[in-house]
């Protein structure tokens, strides 16, 4: 049976930049194993399957697959799918789209930029929390091809946080060190775990573009993602990390996060954070997405 699909580049307004996404629009009757096989066929960081919602007041239910596993939540699929659904629904106005994901309903606001490009923002469906201890610096450094002295700056040290998908957050001293990061399979499991969702999110304050707050890289080889051009679920959990290390005063904060430069796919994730009495009150992720291709796949 032919199933319609659309691909988009997400967290960018330019084609062939940002993070590629496949969205399958006619997945009725597909088993999870078939969806996983289709995600391997597309071989992008994530593939989304748009299903009818459980609650008819919502727009759709999303199932999100990497080439190796299903995820309960992911950022660039949420932004890209919201932009695409708004495009399908038509109109030139900003609109609210609620999608159901594994973490629960996610409320998005989407608006067109032009015929093929749009913008979406979503509120975190789950505030981030700490999910266990990180390995020590020596072990993490060995898994990333770094020296222990490359890890840590200001108050930051490695921690594990999740807003639906767990990450080990690794502060790196600067662009030179973060560019040297390479996966060492011999040390990966000890540093980050054997789980299919084991992932390393490296960050530094040095940035390629002026006005950006952090430069990011993300590795998740057990998900089938050797490196990710843009990681919205990581940025979502990063809101908790920033609050945990007392980096933000009470009030509202808007941060631009760059990623994907080492891959030749520059991406820009907009992270908004509200802090009160030193605690994270809410956070949102926003960005643009542009349609790249449309077609059908047999399944």
PDB file of C-alpha atoms in Angstrom:
ATOM      1  CA  UNK A   1       0.000   0.000   0.000  1.00  0.00           C
ATOM      2  CA  UNK A   2       1.286   3.450  -0.869  1.00  0.00           C
ATOM      3  CA  UNK A   3       1.741   5.777   2.106  1.00  0.00           C
ATOM      4  CA  UNK A   4       2.228   9.522   1.663  1.00  0.00           C
ATOM      5  CA  UNK A   5       5.280  11.072   3.258  1.00  0.00           C
ATOM      6  CA  UNK A   6       6.866  14.500   3.467  1.00  0.00           C
ATOM      7  CA  UNK A   7      10.424  15.345   4.474  1.00  0.00           C
ATOM      8  CA  UNK A   8      11.358  18.608   6.126  1.00  0.00           C
ATOM      9  CA  UNK A   9      14.529  20.224   7.386  1.00  0.00           C
ATOM     10  CA  UNK A  10      13.877  21.399  10.933  1.00  0.00           C
ATOM     11  CA  UNK A  11      15.403  24.154  13.075  1.00  0.00           C
ATOM     12  CA  UNK A  12      16.315  26.004   9.907  1.00  0.00           C
ATOM     13  CA  UNK A  13      14.614  28.024   7.183  1.00  0.00           C
ATOM     14  CA  UNK A  14      17.065  26.755   4.544  1.00  0.00           C
ATOM     15  CA  UNK A  15      16.838  23.447   2.737  1.00  0.00           C
ATOM     16  CA  UNK A  16      19.733  21.029   3.264  1.00  0.00           C
ATOM     17  CA  UNK A  17      20.531  22.523   6.669  1.00  0.00           C
ATOM     18  CA  UNK A  18      19.023  21.765  10.073  1.00  0.00           C
ATOM     19  CA  UNK A  19      17.813  18.301  11.038  1.00  0.00           C
ATOM     20  CA  UNK A  20      16.038  16.208   8.348  1.00  0.00           C
ATOM     21  CA  UNK A  21      12.697  14.655   9.313  1.00  0.00           C
ATOM     22  CA  UNK A  22      10.379  12.208   7.542  1.00  0.00           C
ATOM     23  CA  UNK A  23       6.652  12.392   8.311  1.00  0.00           C
ATOM     24  CA  UNK A  24       4.423   9.508   7.181  1.00  0.00           C
ATOM     25  CA  UNK A  25       0.832  10.731   6.803  1.00  0.00           C
ATOM     26  CA  UNK A  26      -1.054   7.481   6.055  1.00  0.00           C
ATOM     27  CA  UNK A  27       0.179   4.898   8.591  1.00  0.00           C
ATOM     28  CA  UNK A  28      -3.189   3.274   9.370  1.00  0.00           C
ATOM     29  CA  UNK A  29      -2.834  -0.457   9.967  1.00  0.00           C
ATOM     30  CA  UNK A  30       0.950  -0.454  10.301  1.00  0.00           C
ATOM     31  CA  UNK A  31       2.457  -2.548  13.078  1.00  0.00           C
ATOM     32  CA  UNK A  32       5.201  -1.067  15.256  1.00  0.00           C
ATOM     33  CA  UNK A  33       7.759  -3.401  13.669  1.00  0.00           C
ATOM     34  CA  UNK A  34       6.876  -2.075  10.216  1.00  0.00           C
ATOM     35  CA  UNK A  35       7.131   1.520  11.409  1.00  0.00           C
ATOM     36  CA  UNK A  36      10.572   0.721  12.805  1.00  0.00           C
ATOM     37  CA  UNK A  37      11.616  -0.855   9.506  1.00  0.00           C
ATOM     38  CA  UNK A  38      10.406   2.212   7.618  1.00  0.00           C
ATOM     39  CA  UNK A  39      12.380   4.471   9.944  1.00  0.00           C
ATOM     40  CA  UNK A  40      15.480   2.404   9.171  1.00  0.00           C
ATOM     41  CA  UNK A  41      14.702   2.788   5.470  1.00  0.00           C
ATOM     42  CA  UNK A  42      14.499   6.593   5.709  1.00  0.00           C
ATOM     43  CA  UNK A  43      17.624   6.439   7.933  1.00  0.00           C
ATOM     44  CA  UNK A  44      17.100   9.933   9.340  1.00  0.00           C
ATOM     45  CA  UNK A  45      17.479  10.838  12.986  1.00  0.00           C
ATOM     46  CA  UNK A  46      13.701  10.495  13.384  1.00  0.00           C
ATOM     47  CA  UNK A  47      10.655   9.470  11.389  1.00  0.00           C
ATOM     48  CA  UNK A  48       7.152  10.430  12.551  1.00  0.00           C
ATOM     49  CA  UNK A  49       3.926   8.522  11.914  1.00  0.00           C
ATOM     50  CA  UNK A  50       0.809  10.717  12.135  1.00  0.00           C
ATOM     51  CA  UNK A  51      -2.159   8.763  13.545  1.00  0.00           C
ATOM     52  CA  UNK A  52      -5.683   9.794  14.589  1.00  0.00           C
ATOM     53  CA  UNK A  53      -5.708  11.214  18.124  1.00  0.00           C
ATOM     54  CA  UNK A  54      -7.152   9.341  21.093  1.00  0.00           C
ATOM     55  CA  UNK A  55      -8.879  12.584  22.113  1.00  0.00           C
ATOM     56  CA  UNK A  56     -10.746  13.983  19.101  1.00  0.00           C
ATOM     57  CA  UNK A  57     -10.197  17.521  20.404  1.00  0.00           C
ATOM     58  CA  UNK A  58      -6.508  17.119  19.537  1.00  0.00           C
ATOM     59  CA  UNK A  59      -4.997  17.248  16.059  1.00  0.00           C
ATOM     60  CA  UNK A  60      -3.058  13.965  15.876  1.00  0.00           C
ATOM     61  CA  UNK A  61      -1.200  11.227  17.728  1.00  0.00           C
ATOM     62  CA  UNK A  62       2.481  10.940  16.882  1.00  0.00           C
ATOM     63  CA  UNK A  63       4.704   7.886  17.020  1.00  0.00           C
ATOM     64  CA  UNK A  64       8.376   8.772  16.702  1.00  0.00           C
ATOM     65  CA  UNK A  65      11.113   6.340  15.647  1.00  0.00           C
ATOM     66  CA  UNK A  66      14.871   6.653  15.255  1.00  0.00           C
ATOM     67  CA  UNK A  67      16.547   4.056  12.998  1.00  0.00           C
ATOM     68  CA  UNK A  68      16.894   1.807  16.074  1.00  0.00           C
ATOM     69  CA  UNK A  69      14.121   2.551  18.608  1.00  0.00           C
ATOM     70  CA  UNK A  70      10.853   4.304  19.369  1.00  0.00           C
ATOM     71  CA  UNK A  71      10.930   7.493  21.448  1.00  0.00           C
ATOM     72  CA  UNK A  72       8.186   8.865  23.718  1.00  0.00           C
ATOM     73  CA  UNK A  73       9.036  12.435  22.731  1.00  0.00           C
ATOM     74  CA  UNK A  74      11.398  14.362  20.491  1.00  0.00           C
ATOM     75  CA  UNK A  75      11.792  18.045  19.683  1.00  0.00           C
ATOM     76  CA  UNK A  76      12.537  18.299  15.992  1.00  0.00           C
ATOM     77  CA  UNK A  77       9.705  15.869  15.100  1.00  0.00           C
ATOM     78  CA  UNK A  78       7.307  17.962  17.189  1.00  0.00           C
ATOM     79  CA  UNK A  79       8.309  21.244  15.531  1.00  0.00           C
ATOM     80  CA  UNK A  80       8.462  19.770  12.022  1.00  0.00           C
ATOM     81  CA  UNK A  81       5.157  17.912  12.282  1.00  0.00           C
ATOM     82  CA  UNK A  82       3.360  20.951  13.736  1.00  0.00           C
ATOM     83  CA  UNK A  83       4.608  23.072  10.822  1.00  0.00           C
ATOM     84  CA  UNK A  84       3.504  20.407   8.331  1.00  0.00           C
ATOM     85  CA  UNK A  85       0.045  19.914   9.863  1.00  0.00           C
ATOM     86  CA  UNK A  86      -0.556  23.668   9.856  1.00  0.00           C
ATOM     87  CA  UNK A  87       0.450  23.716   6.177  1.00  0.00           C
ATOM     88  CA  UNK A  88      -1.951  20.860   5.396  1.00  0.00           C
ATOM     89  CA  UNK A  89      -4.789  22.530   7.313  1.00  0.00           C
ATOM     90  CA  UNK A  90      -4.259  25.736   5.311  1.00  0.00           C
ATOM     91  CA  UNK A  91      -4.687  29.356   6.250  1.00  0.00           C
ATOM     92  CA  UNK A  92      -2.261  32.156   6.939  1.00  0.00           C
ATOM     93  CA  UNK A  93      -2.896  32.658  10.638  1.00  0.00           C
ATOM     94  CA  UNK A  94      -1.126  31.388  13.721  1.00  0.00           C
ATOM     95  CA  UNK A  95      -2.917  28.348  15.110  1.00  0.00           C
ATOM     96  CA  UNK A  96      -2.734  26.019  18.087  1.00  0.00           C
ATOM     97  CA  UNK A  97      -2.084  22.345  17.384  1.00  0.00           C
ATOM     98  CA  UNK A  98      -2.115  19.768  20.186  1.00  0.00           C
ATOM     99  CA  UNK A  99      -0.408  16.471  19.415  1.00  0.00           C
ATOM    100  CA  UNK A 100      -0.354  13.347  21.544  1.00  0.00           C
ATOM    101  CA  UNK A 101       3.077  11.843  22.226  1.00  0.00           C
ATOM    102  CA  UNK A 102       4.356   9.184  24.594  1.00  0.00           C
ATOM    103  CA  UNK A 103       4.826  11.752  27.372  1.00  0.00           C
ATOM    104  CA  UNK A 104       1.253  13.052  26.972  1.00  0.00           C
ATOM    105  CA  UNK A 105      -0.296  15.965  25.056  1.00  0.00           C
ATOM    106  CA  UNK A 106       2.106  18.578  23.670  1.00  0.00           C
ATOM    107  CA  UNK A 107       0.667  22.014  22.913  1.00  0.00           C
ATOM    108  CA  UNK A 108       2.153  23.734  19.845  1.00  0.00           C
ATOM    109  CA  UNK A 109       1.573  27.064  18.151  1.00  0.00           C
ATOM    110  CA  UNK A 110       2.370  27.026  14.431  1.00  0.00           C
ATOM    111  CA  UNK A 111       2.310  29.688  11.743  1.00  0.00           C
ATOM    112  CA  UNK A 112       3.374  29.826   8.088  1.00  0.00           C
ATOM    113  CA  UNK A 113       6.383  31.841   6.968  1.00  0.00           C
ATOM    114  CA  UNK A 114       5.816  31.204   3.260  1.00  0.00           C
ATOM    115  CA  UNK A 115       4.384  28.411   1.076  1.00  0.00           C
ATOM    116  CA  UNK A 116       6.970  25.827   2.144  1.00  0.00           C
ATOM    117  CA  UNK A 117       8.370  27.175   5.421  1.00  0.00           C
ATOM    118  CA  UNK A 118       6.768  27.613   8.822  1.00  0.00           C
ATOM    119  CA  UNK A 119       7.537  28.173  12.442  1.00  0.00           C
ATOM    120  CA  UNK A 120       6.363  26.286  15.525  1.00  0.00           C
ATOM    121  CA  UNK A 121       6.766  26.593  19.268  1.00  0.00           C
ATOM    122  CA  UNK A 122       5.772  24.011  21.854  1.00  0.00           C
ATOM    123  CA  UNK A 123       5.530  24.051  25.616  1.00  0.00           C
ATOM    124  CA  UNK A 124       7.276  21.180  27.371  1.00  0.00           C
ATOM    125  CA  UNK A 125       4.772  18.442  28.112  1.00  0.00           C
ATOM    126  CA  UNK A 126       6.957  17.357  31.032  1.00  0.00           C
ATOM    127  CA  UNK A 127       9.380  19.485  33.010  1.00  0.00           C
ATOM    128  CA  UNK A 128      12.894  18.008  33.079  1.00  0.00           C
ATOM    129  CA  UNK A 129      14.259  16.111  36.035  1.00  0.00           C
ATOM    130  CA  UNK A 130      17.524  14.487  37.071  1.00  0.00           C
ATOM    131  CA  UNK A 131      17.710  10.770  36.220  1.00  0.00           C
ATOM    132  CA  UNK A 132      20.682   9.323  38.072  1.00  0.00           C
ATOM    133  CA  UNK A 133      24.364  10.107  38.331  1.00  0.00           C
ATOM    134  CA  UNK A 134      26.748  10.650  35.446  1.00  0.00           C
ATOM    135  CA  UNK A 135      30.014   8.740  35.116  1.00  0.00           C
ATOM    136  CA  UNK A 136      33.193  10.483  36.243  1.00  0.00           C
ATOM    137  CA  UNK A 137      35.146  12.821  33.983  1.00  0.00           C
ATOM    138  CA  UNK A 138      37.872  10.316  33.110  1.00  0.00           C
ATOM    139  CA  UNK A 139      35.377   7.727  31.889  1.00  0.00           C
ATOM    140  CA  UNK A 140      33.333  10.262  29.912  1.00  0.00           C
ATOM    141  CA  UNK A 141      36.478  11.761  28.375  1.00  0.00           C
ATOM    142  CA  UNK A 142      37.631   8.311  27.224  1.00  0.00           C
ATOM    143  CA  UNK A 143      34.299   7.700  25.491  1.00  0.00           C
ATOM    144  CA  UNK A 144      34.466  11.048  23.664  1.00  0.00           C
ATOM    145  CA  UNK A 145      38.137  11.129  22.667  1.00  0.00           C
ATOM    146  CA  UNK A 146      38.846  13.957  25.115  1.00  0.00           C
ATOM    147  CA  UNK A 147      41.033  14.535  28.135  1.00  0.00           C
ATOM    148  CA  UNK A 148      39.454  14.828  31.577  1.00  0.00           C
ATOM    149  CA  UNK A 149      40.667  18.440  31.705  1.00  0.00           C
ATOM    150  CA  UNK A 150      38.493  19.274  28.691  1.00  0.00           C
ATOM    151  CA  UNK A 151      35.354  18.625  30.733  1.00  0.00           C
ATOM    152  CA  UNK A 152      33.707  21.182  32.997  1.00  0.00           C
ATOM    153  CA  UNK A 153      33.515  24.970  33.142  1.00  0.00           C
ATOM    154  CA  UNK A 154      31.996  27.526  35.517  1.00  0.00           C
ATOM    155  CA  UNK A 155      29.809  25.513  37.920  1.00  0.00           C
ATOM    156  CA  UNK A 156      28.916  22.957  35.255  1.00  0.00           C
ATOM    157  CA  UNK A 157      29.829  19.285  35.602  1.00  0.00           C
ATOM    158  CA  UNK A 158      28.404  16.157  33.924  1.00  0.00           C
ATOM    159  CA  UNK A 159      24.838  15.277  34.963  1.00  0.00           C
ATOM    160  CA  UNK A 160      21.986  13.146  33.614  1.00  0.00           C
ATOM    161  CA  UNK A 161      18.631  14.818  32.972  1.00  0.00           C
ATOM    162  CA  UNK A 162      15.500  14.033  30.978  1.00  0.00           C
ATOM    163  CA  UNK A 163      12.368  15.785  29.734  1.00  0.00           C
ATOM    164  CA  UNK A 164      11.145  12.523  28.200  1.00  0.00           C
ATOM    165  CA  UNK A 165      14.424  11.219  26.742  1.00  0.00           C
ATOM    166  CA  UNK A 166      17.518  10.896  29.018  1.00  0.00           C
ATOM    167  CA  UNK A 167      20.843  12.552  28.195  1.00  0.00           C
ATOM    168  CA  UNK A 168      24.216  12.782  29.865  1.00  0.00           C
ATOM    169  CA  UNK A 169      25.044  16.492  29.699  1.00  0.00           C
ATOM    170  CA  UNK A 170      28.770  17.051  29.265  1.00  0.00           C
ATOM    171  CA  UNK A 171      30.136  20.598  29.665  1.00  0.00           C
ATOM    172  CA  UNK A 172      33.187  21.108  27.424  1.00  0.00           C
ATOM    173  CA  UNK A 173      35.648  23.969  27.828  1.00  0.00           C
ATOM    174  CA  UNK A 174      35.421  25.463  24.339  1.00  0.00           C
ATOM    175  CA  UNK A 175      34.965  25.043  20.609  1.00  0.00           C
ATOM    176  CA  UNK A 176      38.367  23.442  20.116  1.00  0.00           C
ATOM    177  CA  UNK A 177      37.543  20.666  22.576  1.00  0.00           C
ATOM    178  CA  UNK A 178      33.979  20.119  21.390  1.00  0.00           C
ATOM    179  CA  UNK A 179      35.190  19.825  17.785  1.00  0.00           C
ATOM    180  CA  UNK A 180      37.596  17.070  18.888  1.00  0.00           C
ATOM    181  CA  UNK A 181      34.778  14.917  20.277  1.00  0.00           C
ATOM    182  CA  UNK A 182      34.613  11.470  18.678  1.00  0.00           C
ATOM    183  CA  UNK A 183      32.723   8.356  19.767  1.00  0.00           C
ATOM    184  CA  UNK A 184      35.002   5.641  21.136  1.00  0.00           C
ATOM    185  CA  UNK A 185      32.891   2.448  21.033  1.00  0.00           C
ATOM    186  CA  UNK A 186      35.248   0.665  23.429  1.00  0.00           C
ATOM    187  CA  UNK A 187      34.343   3.094  26.229  1.00  0.00           C
ATOM    188  CA  UNK A 188      30.834   4.219  25.259  1.00  0.00           C
ATOM    189  CA  UNK A 189      28.784   1.728  27.309  1.00  0.00           C
ATOM    190  CA  UNK A 190      30.749   2.350  30.505  1.00  0.00           C
ATOM    191  CA  UNK A 191      30.344   6.111  30.153  1.00  0.00           C
ATOM    192  CA  UNK A 192      26.759   6.385  28.914  1.00  0.00           C
ATOM    193  CA  UNK A 193      25.095   2.983  29.320  1.00  0.00           C
ATOM    194  CA  UNK A 194      23.939   0.149  27.093  1.00  0.00           C
ATOM    195  CA  UNK A 195      20.352   1.367  26.776  1.00  0.00           C
ATOM    196  CA  UNK A 196      19.109   2.133  23.262  1.00  0.00           C
ATOM    197  CA  UNK A 197      18.419   5.676  24.476  1.00  0.00           C
ATOM    198  CA  UNK A 198      21.933   6.270  25.844  1.00  0.00           C
ATOM    199  CA  UNK A 199      23.012   9.699  24.587  1.00  0.00           C
ATOM    200  CA  UNK A 200      25.733  12.290  25.187  1.00  0.00           C
ATOM    201  CA  UNK A 201      24.887  16.002  24.894  1.00  0.00           C
ATOM    202  CA  UNK A 202      28.045  18.125  24.809  1.00  0.00           C
ATOM    203  CA  UNK A 203      27.890  21.895  25.223  1.00  0.00           C
ATOM    204  CA  UNK A 204      30.156  24.926  25.545  1.00  0.00           C
ATOM    205  CA  UNK A 205      29.681  28.681  25.853  1.00  0.00           C
ATOM    206  CA  UNK A 206      31.898  29.475  22.856  1.00  0.00           C
ATOM    207  CA  UNK A 207      29.750  29.767  19.740  1.00  0.00           C
ATOM    208  CA  UNK A 208      30.262  30.026  15.985  1.00  0.00           C
ATOM    209  CA  UNK A 209      27.583  32.706  15.583  1.00  0.00           C
ATOM    210  CA  UNK A 210      27.490  35.916  17.597  1.00  0.00           C
ATOM    211  CA  UNK A 211      24.480  36.209  19.867  1.00  0.00           C
ATOM    212  CA  UNK A 212      24.080  32.492  20.453  1.00  0.00           C
ATOM    213  CA  UNK A 213      24.199  31.196  24.020  1.00  0.00           C
ATOM    214  CA  UNK A 214      25.631  27.673  23.618  1.00  0.00           C
ATOM    215  CA  UNK A 215      27.221  25.426  20.991  1.00  0.00           C
ATOM    216  CA  UNK A 216      25.993  21.811  21.059  1.00  0.00           C
ATOM    217  CA  UNK A 217      26.869  18.372  19.748  1.00  0.00           C
ATOM    218  CA  UNK A 218      24.887  15.200  20.469  1.00  0.00           C
ATOM    219  CA  UNK A 219      25.861  11.552  19.957  1.00  0.00           C
ATOM    220  CA  UNK A 220      23.442   8.614  20.344  1.00  0.00           C
ATOM    221  CA  UNK A 221      24.873   5.631  18.423  1.00  0.00           C
ATOM    222  CA  UNK A 222      22.608   3.064  20.105  1.00  0.00           C
ATOM    223  CA  UNK A 223      19.602   5.014  18.790  1.00  0.00           C
ATOM    224  CA  UNK A 224      21.100   4.729  15.319  1.00  0.00           C
ATOM    225  CA  UNK A 225      22.155   8.398  15.468  1.00  0.00           C
ATOM    226  CA  UNK A 226      25.968   8.678  15.351  1.00  0.00           C
ATOM    227  CA  UNK A 227      25.522  12.477  15.547  1.00  0.00           C
ATOM    228  CA  UNK A 228      22.395  14.634  15.558  1.00  0.00           C
ATOM    229  CA  UNK A 229      22.199  17.979  13.712  1.00  0.00           C
ATOM    230  CA  UNK A 230      19.646  19.408  16.198  1.00  0.00           C
ATOM    231  CA  UNK A 231      18.270  17.873  19.389  1.00  0.00           C
ATOM    232  CA  UNK A 232      15.103  19.510  20.693  1.00  0.00           C
ATOM    233  CA  UNK A 233      14.532  16.929  23.435  1.00  0.00           C
ATOM    234  CA  UNK A 234      18.077  17.585  24.641  1.00  0.00           C
ATOM    235  CA  UNK A 235      17.475  21.345  24.661  1.00  0.00           C
ATOM    236  CA  UNK A 236      14.268  20.717  26.626  1.00  0.00           C
ATOM    237  CA  UNK A 237      16.166  18.832  29.340  1.00  0.00           C
ATOM    238  CA  UNK A 238      18.971  21.427  29.177  1.00  0.00           C
ATOM    239  CA  UNK A 239      16.498  23.932  30.644  1.00  0.00           C
ATOM    240  CA  UNK A 240      16.617  21.857  33.823  1.00  0.00           C
ATOM    241  CA  UNK A 241      20.410  21.656  33.768  1.00  0.00           C
ATOM    242  CA  UNK A 242      20.746  25.440  33.492  1.00  0.00           C
ATOM    243  CA  UNK A 243      18.369  25.953  36.408  1.00  0.00           C
ATOM    244  CA  UNK A 244      20.062  23.229  38.451  1.00  0.00           C
ATOM    245  CA  UNK A 245      23.427  24.977  38.182  1.00  0.00           C
ATOM    246  CA  UNK A 246      21.867  28.359  39.080  1.00  0.00           C
ATOM    247  CA  UNK A 247      22.740  29.935  35.748  1.00  0.00           C
ATOM    248  CA  UNK A 248      19.492  31.863  35.388  1.00  0.00           C
ATOM    249  CA  UNK A 249      17.926  34.517  37.584  1.00  0.00           C
ATOM    250  CA  UNK A 250      14.200  34.624  38.294  1.00  0.00           C
ATOM    251  CA  UNK A 251      12.275  35.800  35.246  1.00  0.00           C
ATOM    252  CA  UNK A 252      11.975  34.903  31.568  1.00  0.00           C
ATOM    253  CA  UNK A 253      14.983  33.941  29.446  1.00  0.00           C
ATOM    254  CA  UNK A 254      15.301  33.382  25.691  1.00  0.00           C
ATOM    255  CA  UNK A 255      18.389  31.470  24.538  1.00  0.00           C
ATOM    256  CA  UNK A 256      19.530  30.639  21.009  1.00  0.00           C
ATOM    257  CA  UNK A 257      21.314  27.279  20.831  1.00  0.00           C
ATOM    258  CA  UNK A 258      23.406  26.333  17.796  1.00  0.00           C
ATOM    259  CA  UNK A 259      24.090  22.759  16.705  1.00  0.00           C
ATOM    260  CA  UNK A 260      25.022  20.753  13.612  1.00  0.00           C
ATOM    261  CA  UNK A 261      27.937  22.940  12.459  1.00  0.00           C
ATOM    262  CA  UNK A 262      30.447  20.074  12.548  1.00  0.00           C
ATOM    263  CA  UNK A 263      28.115  18.128  10.230  1.00  0.00           C
ATOM    264  CA  UNK A 264      27.639  20.960   7.746  1.00  0.00           C
ATOM    265  CA  UNK A 265      23.974  21.250   8.829  1.00  0.00           C
ATOM    266  CA  UNK A 266      23.764  24.388  10.984  1.00  0.00           C
ATOM    267  CA  UNK A 267      20.671  24.453  13.164  1.00  0.00           C
ATOM    268  CA  UNK A 268      19.144  27.007  15.526  1.00  0.00           C
ATOM    269  CA  UNK A 269      16.992  25.951  18.474  1.00  0.00           C
ATOM    270  CA  UNK A 270      15.201  28.661  20.434  1.00  0.00           C
ATOM    271  CA  UNK A 271      14.837  27.780  24.117  1.00  0.00           C
ATOM    272  CA  UNK A 272      12.586  29.878  26.365  1.00  0.00           C
ATOM    273  CA  UNK A 273      12.760  29.387  30.136  1.00  0.00           C
ATOM    274  CA  UNK A 274      10.745  30.846  33.022  1.00  0.00           C
ATOM    275  CA  UNK A 275      12.385  30.723  36.469  1.00  0.00           C
ATOM    276  CA  UNK A 276      10.818  31.607  39.816  1.00  0.00           C
ATOM    277  CA  UNK A 277      12.415  31.407  43.251  1.00  0.00           C
ATOM    278  CA  UNK A 278      15.296  29.572  41.647  1.00  0.00           C
ATOM    279  CA  UNK A 279      13.054  26.846  40.206  1.00  0.00           C
ATOM    280  CA  UNK A 280      12.169  26.036  36.616  1.00  0.00           C
ATOM    281  CA  UNK A 281       8.522  27.013  36.125  1.00  0.00           C
ATOM    282  CA  UNK A 282       8.110  26.319  32.412  1.00  0.00           C
ATOM    283  CA  UNK A 283      10.070  26.015  29.192  1.00  0.00           C
ATOM    284  CA  UNK A 284       9.370  26.014  25.470  1.00  0.00           C
ATOM    285  CA  UNK A 285      11.185  25.052  22.279  1.00  0.00           C
ATOM    286  CA  UNK A 286      10.753  26.904  18.985  1.00  0.00           C
ATOM    287  CA  UNK A 287      12.189  26.898  15.499  1.00  0.00           C
ATOM    288  CA  UNK A 288      11.486  26.929  11.795  1.00  0.00           C
ATOM    289  CA  UNK A 289      11.037  24.068   9.340  1.00  0.00           C
ATOM    290  CA  UNK A 290      10.999  23.901   5.540  1.00  0.00           C
ATOM    291  CA  UNK A 291       9.493  21.238   3.275  1.00  0.00           C
ATOM    292  CA  UNK A 292      12.117  19.434   1.152  1.00  0.00           C
ATOM    293  CA  UNK A 293      10.323  16.545  -0.566  1.00  0.00           C
ATOM    294  CA  UNK A 294       6.966  14.807  -0.890  1.00  0.00           C
ATOM    295  CA  UNK A 295       6.197  11.322  -2.151  1.00  0.00           C
ATOM    296  CA  UNK A 296       4.904   7.852  -1.348  1.00  0.00           C
ATOM    297  CA  UNK A 297       6.465   4.797   0.198  1.00  0.00           C
ATOM    298  CA  UNK A 298       5.193   1.217  -0.182  1.00  0.00           C
ATOM    299  CA  UNK A 299       4.372  -0.480   3.112  1.00  0.00           C
TER     300      UNK A 299
END
